Amino acid sequence: MGIIFAILKNKKTKVKALGKTLNLLVMLVAVSKCLTERISKEKRISIGEAEIILIDCIKDGMKTLA
């Protein structure tokens, strides 16, 4: 079992994660799948295109947080 706490305040985020890495990765994939489906529906694009948008957002976010 894994637990992820994410707190967003004033455009800054703090994340605390508890659990094994594999369990946390499974949760990340599940959230990513949900987001991809929502992006696909909202923008009326294919799942593949939505995945690309999500991956680009993650990459940009990681650069910003580094």
N, CA, C and O atoms as a Tinker XYZ file with bonds, in Angstrom:
   264  protein
     1  N      0.840000   -1.173000    0.000000    73     2
     2  CA     0.000000    0.000000    0.000000    64     1     3
     3  C      0.890000    1.243000    0.000000    63     2     4     5
     4  O      1.941000    1.264000    0.641000    81     3
     5  N      0.468000    2.254000   -0.710000    73     3     6
     6  CA     1.209000    3.508000   -0.749000    64     5     7
     7  C      0.277000    4.672000   -0.482000    63     6     8     9
     8  O     -0.919000    4.617000   -0.769000    81     7
     9  N      0.844000    5.714000    0.066000    73     7    10
    10  CA     0.081000    6.926000    0.345000    64     9    11
    11  C      0.868000    8.109000   -0.175000    63    10    12    13
    12  O      2.069000    8.220000    0.071000    81    11
    13  N      0.197000    8.989000   -0.889000    73    11    14
    14  CA     0.831000   10.200000   -1.385000    64    13    15
    15  C      0.004000   11.387000   -0.900000    63    14    16    17
    16  O     -1.201000   11.458000   -1.141000    81    15
    17  N      0.666000   12.314000   -0.217000    73    15    18
    18  CA     0.047000   13.569000    0.188000    64    17    19
    19  C      0.631000   14.662000   -0.689000    63    18    20    21
    20  O      1.850000   14.811000   -0.774000    81    19
    21  N     -0.224000   15.419000   -1.336000    73    19    22
    22  CA     0.230000   16.550000   -2.137000    64    21    23
    23  C     -0.527000   17.786000   -1.668000    63    22    24    25
    24  O     -1.758000   17.807000   -1.639000    81    23
    25  N      0.230000   18.811000   -1.302000    73    23    26
    26  CA    -0.372000   20.041000   -0.807000    64    25    27
    27  C      0.030000   21.176000   -1.734000    63    26    28    29
    28  O      1.216000   21.405000   -1.973000    81    27
    29  N     -0.963000   21.884000   -2.254000    73    27    30
    30  CA    -0.733000   23.019000   -3.149000    64    29    31
    31  C     -1.112000   24.296000   -2.419000    63    30    32    33
    32  O     -2.239000   24.452000   -1.949000    81    31
    33  N     -0.134000   25.221000   -2.333000    73    31    34
    34  CA    -0.392000   26.492000   -1.671000    64    33    35
    35  C      0.430000   27.573000   -2.364000    63    34    36    37
    36  O      1.652000   27.469000   -2.469000    81    35
    37  N     -0.252000   28.602000   -2.832000    73    35    38
    38  CA     0.412000   29.724000   -3.492000    64    37    39
    39  C      1.341000   29.266000   -4.623000    63    38    40    41
    40  O      2.481000   29.719000   -4.715000    81    39
    41  N      0.860000   28.387000   -5.460000    73    39    42
    42  CA     1.587000   27.870000   -6.616000    64    41    43
    43  C      2.850000   27.089000   -6.244000    63    42    44    45
    44  O      3.727000   26.893000   -7.085000    81    43
    45  N      2.942000   26.646000   -4.991000    73    43    46
    46  CA     4.037000   25.797000   -4.548000    64    45    47
    47  C      3.429000   24.502000   -4.032000    63    46    48    49
    48  O      2.359000   24.499000   -3.423000    81    47
    49  N      4.124000   23.411000   -4.284000    73    47    50
    50  CA     3.606000   22.105000   -3.909000    64    49    51
    51  C      4.583000   21.378000   -3.008000    63    50    52    53
    52  O      5.794000   21.406000   -3.226000    81    51
    53  N      4.042000   20.731000   -2.000000    73    51    54
    54  CA     4.827000   19.845000   -1.157000    64    53    55
    55  C      4.231000   18.456000   -1.292000    63    54    56    57
    56  O      3.011000   18.292000   -1.262000    81    55
    57  N      5.090000   17.455000   -1.440000    73    55    58
    58  CA     4.632000   16.077000   -1.601000    64    57    59
    59  C      5.327000   15.199000   -0.571000    63    58    60    61
    60  O      6.545000   15.267000   -0.402000    81    59
    61  N      4.557000   14.392000    0.103000    73    59    62
    62  CA     5.074000   13.391000    1.031000    64    61    63
    63  C      4.574000   12.037000    0.543000    63    62    64    65
    64  O      3.385000   11.884000    0.263000    81    63
    65  N      5.451000   11.069000    0.438000    73    63    66
    66  CA     5.072000    9.752000   -0.058000    64    65    67
    67  C      5.482000    8.684000    0.954000    63    66    68    69
    68  O      6.604000    8.691000    1.462000    81    67
    69  N      4.567000    7.776000    1.236000    73    67    70
    70  CA     4.820000    6.664000    2.132000    64    69    71
    71  C      4.520000    5.376000    1.391000    63    70    72    73
    72  O      3.480000    5.261000    0.741000    81    71
    73  N      5.398000    4.426000    1.478000    73    71    74
    74  CA     5.163000    3.135000    0.844000    64    73    75
    75  C      6.326000    2.724000   -0.033000    63    74    76    77
    76  O      7.309000    3.451000   -0.182000    81    75
    77  N      6.192000    1.554000   -0.602000    73    75    78
    78  CA     7.231000    1.032000   -1.491000    64    77    79
    79  C      7.177000    1.746000   -2.835000    63    78    80    81
    80  O      6.112000    2.156000   -3.296000    81    79
    81  N      8.327000    1.883000   -3.442000    73    79    82
    82  CA     8.432000    2.600000   -4.714000    64    81    83
    83  C      7.516000    2.001000   -5.780000    63    82    84    85
    84  O      6.861000    2.744000   -6.511000    81    83
    85  N      7.459000    0.691000   -5.880000    73    83    86
    86  CA     6.615000    0.054000   -6.890000    64    85    87
    87  C      5.147000    0.407000   -6.685000    63    86    88    89
    88  O      4.436000    0.677000   -7.653000    81    87
    89  N      4.690000    0.407000   -5.452000    73    87    90
    90  CA     3.300000    0.775000   -5.176000    64    89    91
    91  C      3.026000    2.227000   -5.537000    63    90    92    93
    92  O      1.965000    2.549000   -6.071000    81    91
    93  N      3.986000    3.106000   -5.244000    73    91    94
    94  CA     3.824000    4.510000   -5.601000    64    93    95
    95  C      3.798000    4.692000   -7.108000    63    94    96    97
    96  O      3.055000    5.535000   -7.613000    81    95
    97  N      4.600000    3.912000   -7.841000    73    95    98
    98  CA     4.584000    3.980000   -9.304000    64    97    99
    99  C      3.249000    3.519000   -9.872000    63    98   100   101
   100  O      2.751000    4.097000  -10.838000    81    99
   101  N      2.673000    2.487000   -9.282000    73    99   102
   102  CA     1.362000    2.008000   -9.730000    64   101   103
   103  C      0.318000    3.110000   -9.542000    63   102   104   105
   104  O     -0.523000    3.326000  -10.415000    81   103
   105  N      0.372000    3.806000   -8.403000    73   103   106
   106  CA    -0.565000    4.905000   -8.170000    64   105   107
   107  C     -0.338000    6.033000   -9.162000    63   106   108   109
   108  O     -1.297000    6.631000   -9.650000    81   107
   109  N      0.919000    6.331000   -9.467000    73   107   110
   110  CA     1.227000    7.380000  -10.435000    64   109   111
   111  C      0.668000    7.030000  -11.814000    63   110   112   113
   112  O      0.125000    7.897000  -12.498000    81   111
   113  N      0.796000    5.790000  -12.220000    73   111   114
   114  CA     0.270000    5.360000  -13.516000    64   113   115
   115  C     -1.251000    5.463000  -13.533000    63   114   116   117
   116  O     -1.834000    5.884000  -14.532000    81   115
   117  N     -1.896000    5.080000  -12.430000    73   115   118
   118  CA    -3.357000    5.155000  -12.362000    64   117   119
   119  C     -3.837000    6.601000  -12.470000    63   118   120   121
   120  O     -4.805000    6.883000  -13.177000    81   119
   121  N     -3.169000    7.513000  -11.775000    73   119   122
   122  CA    -3.534000    8.928000  -11.849000    64   121   123
   123  C     -3.274000    9.458000  -13.259000    63   122   124   125
   124  O     -4.079000   10.218000  -13.797000    81   123
   125  N     -2.159000    9.060000  -13.851000    73   123   126
   126  CA    -1.830000    9.505000  -15.212000    64   125   127
   127  C     -2.867000    9.031000  -16.213000    63   126   128   129
   128  O     -3.237000    9.772000  -17.123000    81   127
   129  N     -3.339000    7.806000  -16.053000    73   127   130
   130  CA    -4.363000    7.273000  -16.952000    64   129   131
   131  C     -5.650000    8.085000  -16.828000    63   130   132   133
   132  O     -6.279000    8.421000  -17.831000    81   131
   133  N     -6.032000    8.394000  -15.604000    73   131   134
   134  CA    -7.236000    9.200000  -15.361000    64   133   135
   135  C     -7.086000   10.583000  -15.997000    63   134   136   137
   136  O     -8.007000   11.064000  -16.657000    81   135
   137  N     -5.937000   11.220000  -15.800000    73   135   138
   138  CA    -5.698000   12.543000  -16.373000    64   137   139
   139  C     -5.700000   12.504000  -17.892000    63   138   140   141
   140  O     -6.240000   13.401000  -18.539000    81   139
   141  N     -5.100000   11.471000  -18.462000    73   139   142
   142  CA    -5.062000   11.330000  -19.918000    64   141   143
   143  C     -6.466000   11.229000  -20.487000    63   142   144   145
   144  O     -6.781000   11.861000  -21.495000    81   143
   145  N     -7.309000   10.433000  -19.842000    73   143   146
   146  CA    -8.690000   10.290000  -20.310000    64   145   147
   147  C     -9.443000   11.612000  -20.219000    63   146   148   149
   148  O    -10.209000   11.954000  -21.120000    81   147
   149  N     -9.228000   12.356000  -19.135000    73   147   150
   150  CA    -9.909000   13.648000  -18.977000    64   149   151
   151  C     -9.438000   14.662000  -20.016000    63   150   152   153
   152  O    -10.246000   15.388000  -20.596000    81   151
   153  N     -8.121000   14.707000  -20.248000    73   151   154
   154  CA    -7.573000   15.615000  -21.263000    64   153   155
   155  C     -8.149000   15.261000  -22.629000    63   154   156   157
   156  O     -8.533000   16.145000  -23.396000    81   155
   157  N     -8.207000   13.963000  -22.931000    73   155   158
   158  CA    -8.727000   13.495000  -24.210000    64   157   159
   159  C    -10.169000   13.950000  -24.427000    63   158   160   161
   160  O    -10.519000   14.419000  -25.510000    81   159
   161  N    -11.003000   13.810000  -23.398000    73   159   162
   162  CA   -12.412000   14.207000  -23.504000    64   161   163
   163  C    -12.565000   15.722000  -23.594000    63   162   164   165
   164  O    -13.330000   16.228000  -24.415000    81   163
   165  N    -11.831000   16.441000  -22.744000    73   163   166
   166  CA   -11.973000   17.899000  -22.701000    64   165   167
   167  C    -11.501000   18.557000  -23.995000    63   166   168   169
   168  O    -12.124000   19.504000  -24.476000    81   167
   169  N    -10.419000   18.064000  -24.548000    73   167   170
   170  CA    -9.862000   18.679000  -25.750000    64   169   171
   171  C    -10.315000   17.983000  -27.038000    63   170   172   173
   172  O     -9.975000   18.407000  -28.142000    81   171
   173  N    -11.091000   16.903000  -26.872000    73   171   174
   174  CA   -11.596000   16.119000  -28.007000    64   173   175
   175  C    -10.457000   15.672000  -28.927000    63   174   176   177
   176  O    -10.471000   15.895000  -30.137000    81   175
   177  N     -9.466000   15.025000  -28.290000    73   175   178
   178  CA    -8.316000   14.486000  -29.020000    64   177   179
   179  C     -8.159000   13.013000  -28.655000    63   178   180   181
   180  O     -8.829000   12.513000  -27.751000    81   179
   181  N     -7.275000   12.331000  -29.360000    73   179   182
   182  CA    -7.063000   10.909000  -29.088000    64   181   183
   183  C     -6.300000   10.722000  -27.776000    63   182   184   185
   184  O     -5.660000   11.642000  -27.267000    81   183
   185  N     -6.387000    9.515000  -27.254000    73   183   186
   186  CA    -5.663000    9.172000  -26.027000    64   185   187
   187  C     -4.155000    9.362000  -26.236000    63   186   188   189
   188  O     -3.465000    9.853000  -25.343000    81   187
   189  N     -3.649000    8.980000  -27.395000    73   187   190
   190  CA    -2.223000    9.126000  -27.695000    64   189   191
   191  C     -1.767000   10.578000  -27.635000    63   190   192   193
   192  O     -0.711000   10.886000  -27.084000    81   191
   193  N     -2.570000   11.459000  -28.204000    73   191   194
   194  CA    -2.234000   12.888000  -28.161000    64   193   195
   195  C     -2.308000   13.425000  -26.730000    63   194   196   197
   196  O     -1.497000   14.259000  -26.329000    81   195
   197  N     -3.282000   12.943000  -25.973000    73   195   198
   198  CA    -3.417000   13.366000  -24.576000    64   197   199
   199  C     -2.228000   12.888000  -23.748000    63   198   200   201
   200  O     -1.768000   13.603000  -22.858000    81   199
   201  N     -1.729000   11.688000  -24.031000    73   199   202
   202  CA    -0.549000   11.173000  -23.329000    64   201   203
   203  C      0.657000   12.062000  -23.585000    63   202   204   205
   204  O      1.433000   12.344000  -22.671000    81   203
   205  N      0.815000   12.499000  -24.817000    73   203   206
   206  CA     1.938000   13.373000  -25.164000    64   205   207
   207  C      1.838000   14.691000  -24.396000    63   206   208   209
   208  O      2.840000   15.189000  -23.884000    81   207
   209  N      0.636000   15.253000  -24.314000    73   207   210
   210  CA     0.433000   16.496000  -23.566000    64   209   211
   211  C      0.791000   16.292000  -22.099000    63   210   212   213
   212  O      1.480000   17.121000  -21.505000    81   211
   213  N      0.325000   15.191000  -21.513000    73   211   214
   214  CA     0.593000   14.910000  -20.107000    64   213   215
   215  C      2.089000   14.739000  -19.851000    63   214   216   217
   216  O      2.621000   15.289000  -18.887000    81   215
   217  N      2.758000   13.987000  -20.699000    73   215   218
   218  CA     4.197000   13.757000  -20.537000    64   217   219
   219  C      4.965000   15.069000  -20.660000    63   218   220   221
   220  O      5.898000   15.315000  -19.896000    81   219
   221  N      4.581000   15.904000  -21.611000    73   219   222
   222  CA     5.238000   17.212000  -21.762000    64   221   223
   223  C      5.036000   18.074000  -20.517000    63   222   224   225
   224  O      5.962000   18.752000  -20.072000    81   223
   225  N      3.835000   18.048000  -19.957000    73   223   226
   226  CA     3.564000   18.814000  -18.740000    64   225   227
   227  C      4.417000   18.312000  -17.573000    63   226   228   229
   228  O      4.947000   19.109000  -16.800000    81   227
   229  N      4.547000   17.007000  -17.450000    73   227   230
   230  CA     5.364000   16.432000  -16.379000    64   229   231
   231  C      6.824000   16.844000  -16.546000    63   230   232   233
   232  O      7.476000   17.231000  -15.577000    81   231
   233  N      7.336000   16.762000  -17.773000    73   231   234
   234  CA     8.727000   17.148000  -18.026000    64   233   235
   235  C      8.949000   18.617000  -17.693000    63   234   236   237
   236  O      9.931000   18.964000  -17.037000    81   235
   237  N      8.047000   19.479000  -18.140000    73   235   238
   238  CA     8.178000   20.912000  -17.860000    64   237   239
   239  C      8.112000   21.183000  -16.359000    63   238   240   241
   240  O      8.876000   21.988000  -15.828000    81   239
   241  N      7.199000   20.508000  -15.693000    73   239   242
   242  CA     7.058000   20.685000  -14.238000    64   241   243
   243  C      8.297000   20.246000  -13.479000    63   242   244   245
   244  O      8.696000   20.894000  -12.511000    81   243
   245  N      8.906000   19.156000  -13.908000    73   243   246
   246  CA    10.108000   18.671000  -13.230000    64   245   247
   247  C     11.263000   19.645000  -13.424000    63   246   248   249
   248  O     12.066000   19.837000  -12.511000    81   247
   249  N     11.357000   20.262000  -14.600000    73   247   250
   250  CA    12.398000   21.267000  -14.838000    64   249   251
   251  C     12.181000   22.480000  -13.941000    63   250   252   253
   252  O     13.133000   23.052000  -13.410000    81   251
   253  N     10.923000   22.862000  -13.780000    73   251   254
   254  CA    10.591000   24.024000  -12.965000    64   253   255
   255  C     10.917000   23.776000  -11.493000    63   254   256   257
   256  O     11.408000   24.668000  -10.801000    81   255
   257  N     10.643000   22.562000  -11.021000    73   255   258
   258  CA    10.861000   22.235000   -9.612000    64   257   259
   259  C     12.324000   21.965000   -9.278000    63   258   260   261
   260  O     12.712000   22.017000   -8.111000    81   259
   261  N     13.132000   21.680000  -10.284000    73   259   262
   262  CA    14.537000   21.303000  -10.032000    64   261   263
   263  C     15.372000   22.446000   -9.540000    63   262   264
   264  O     16.565000   22.275000   -9.289000    81   263
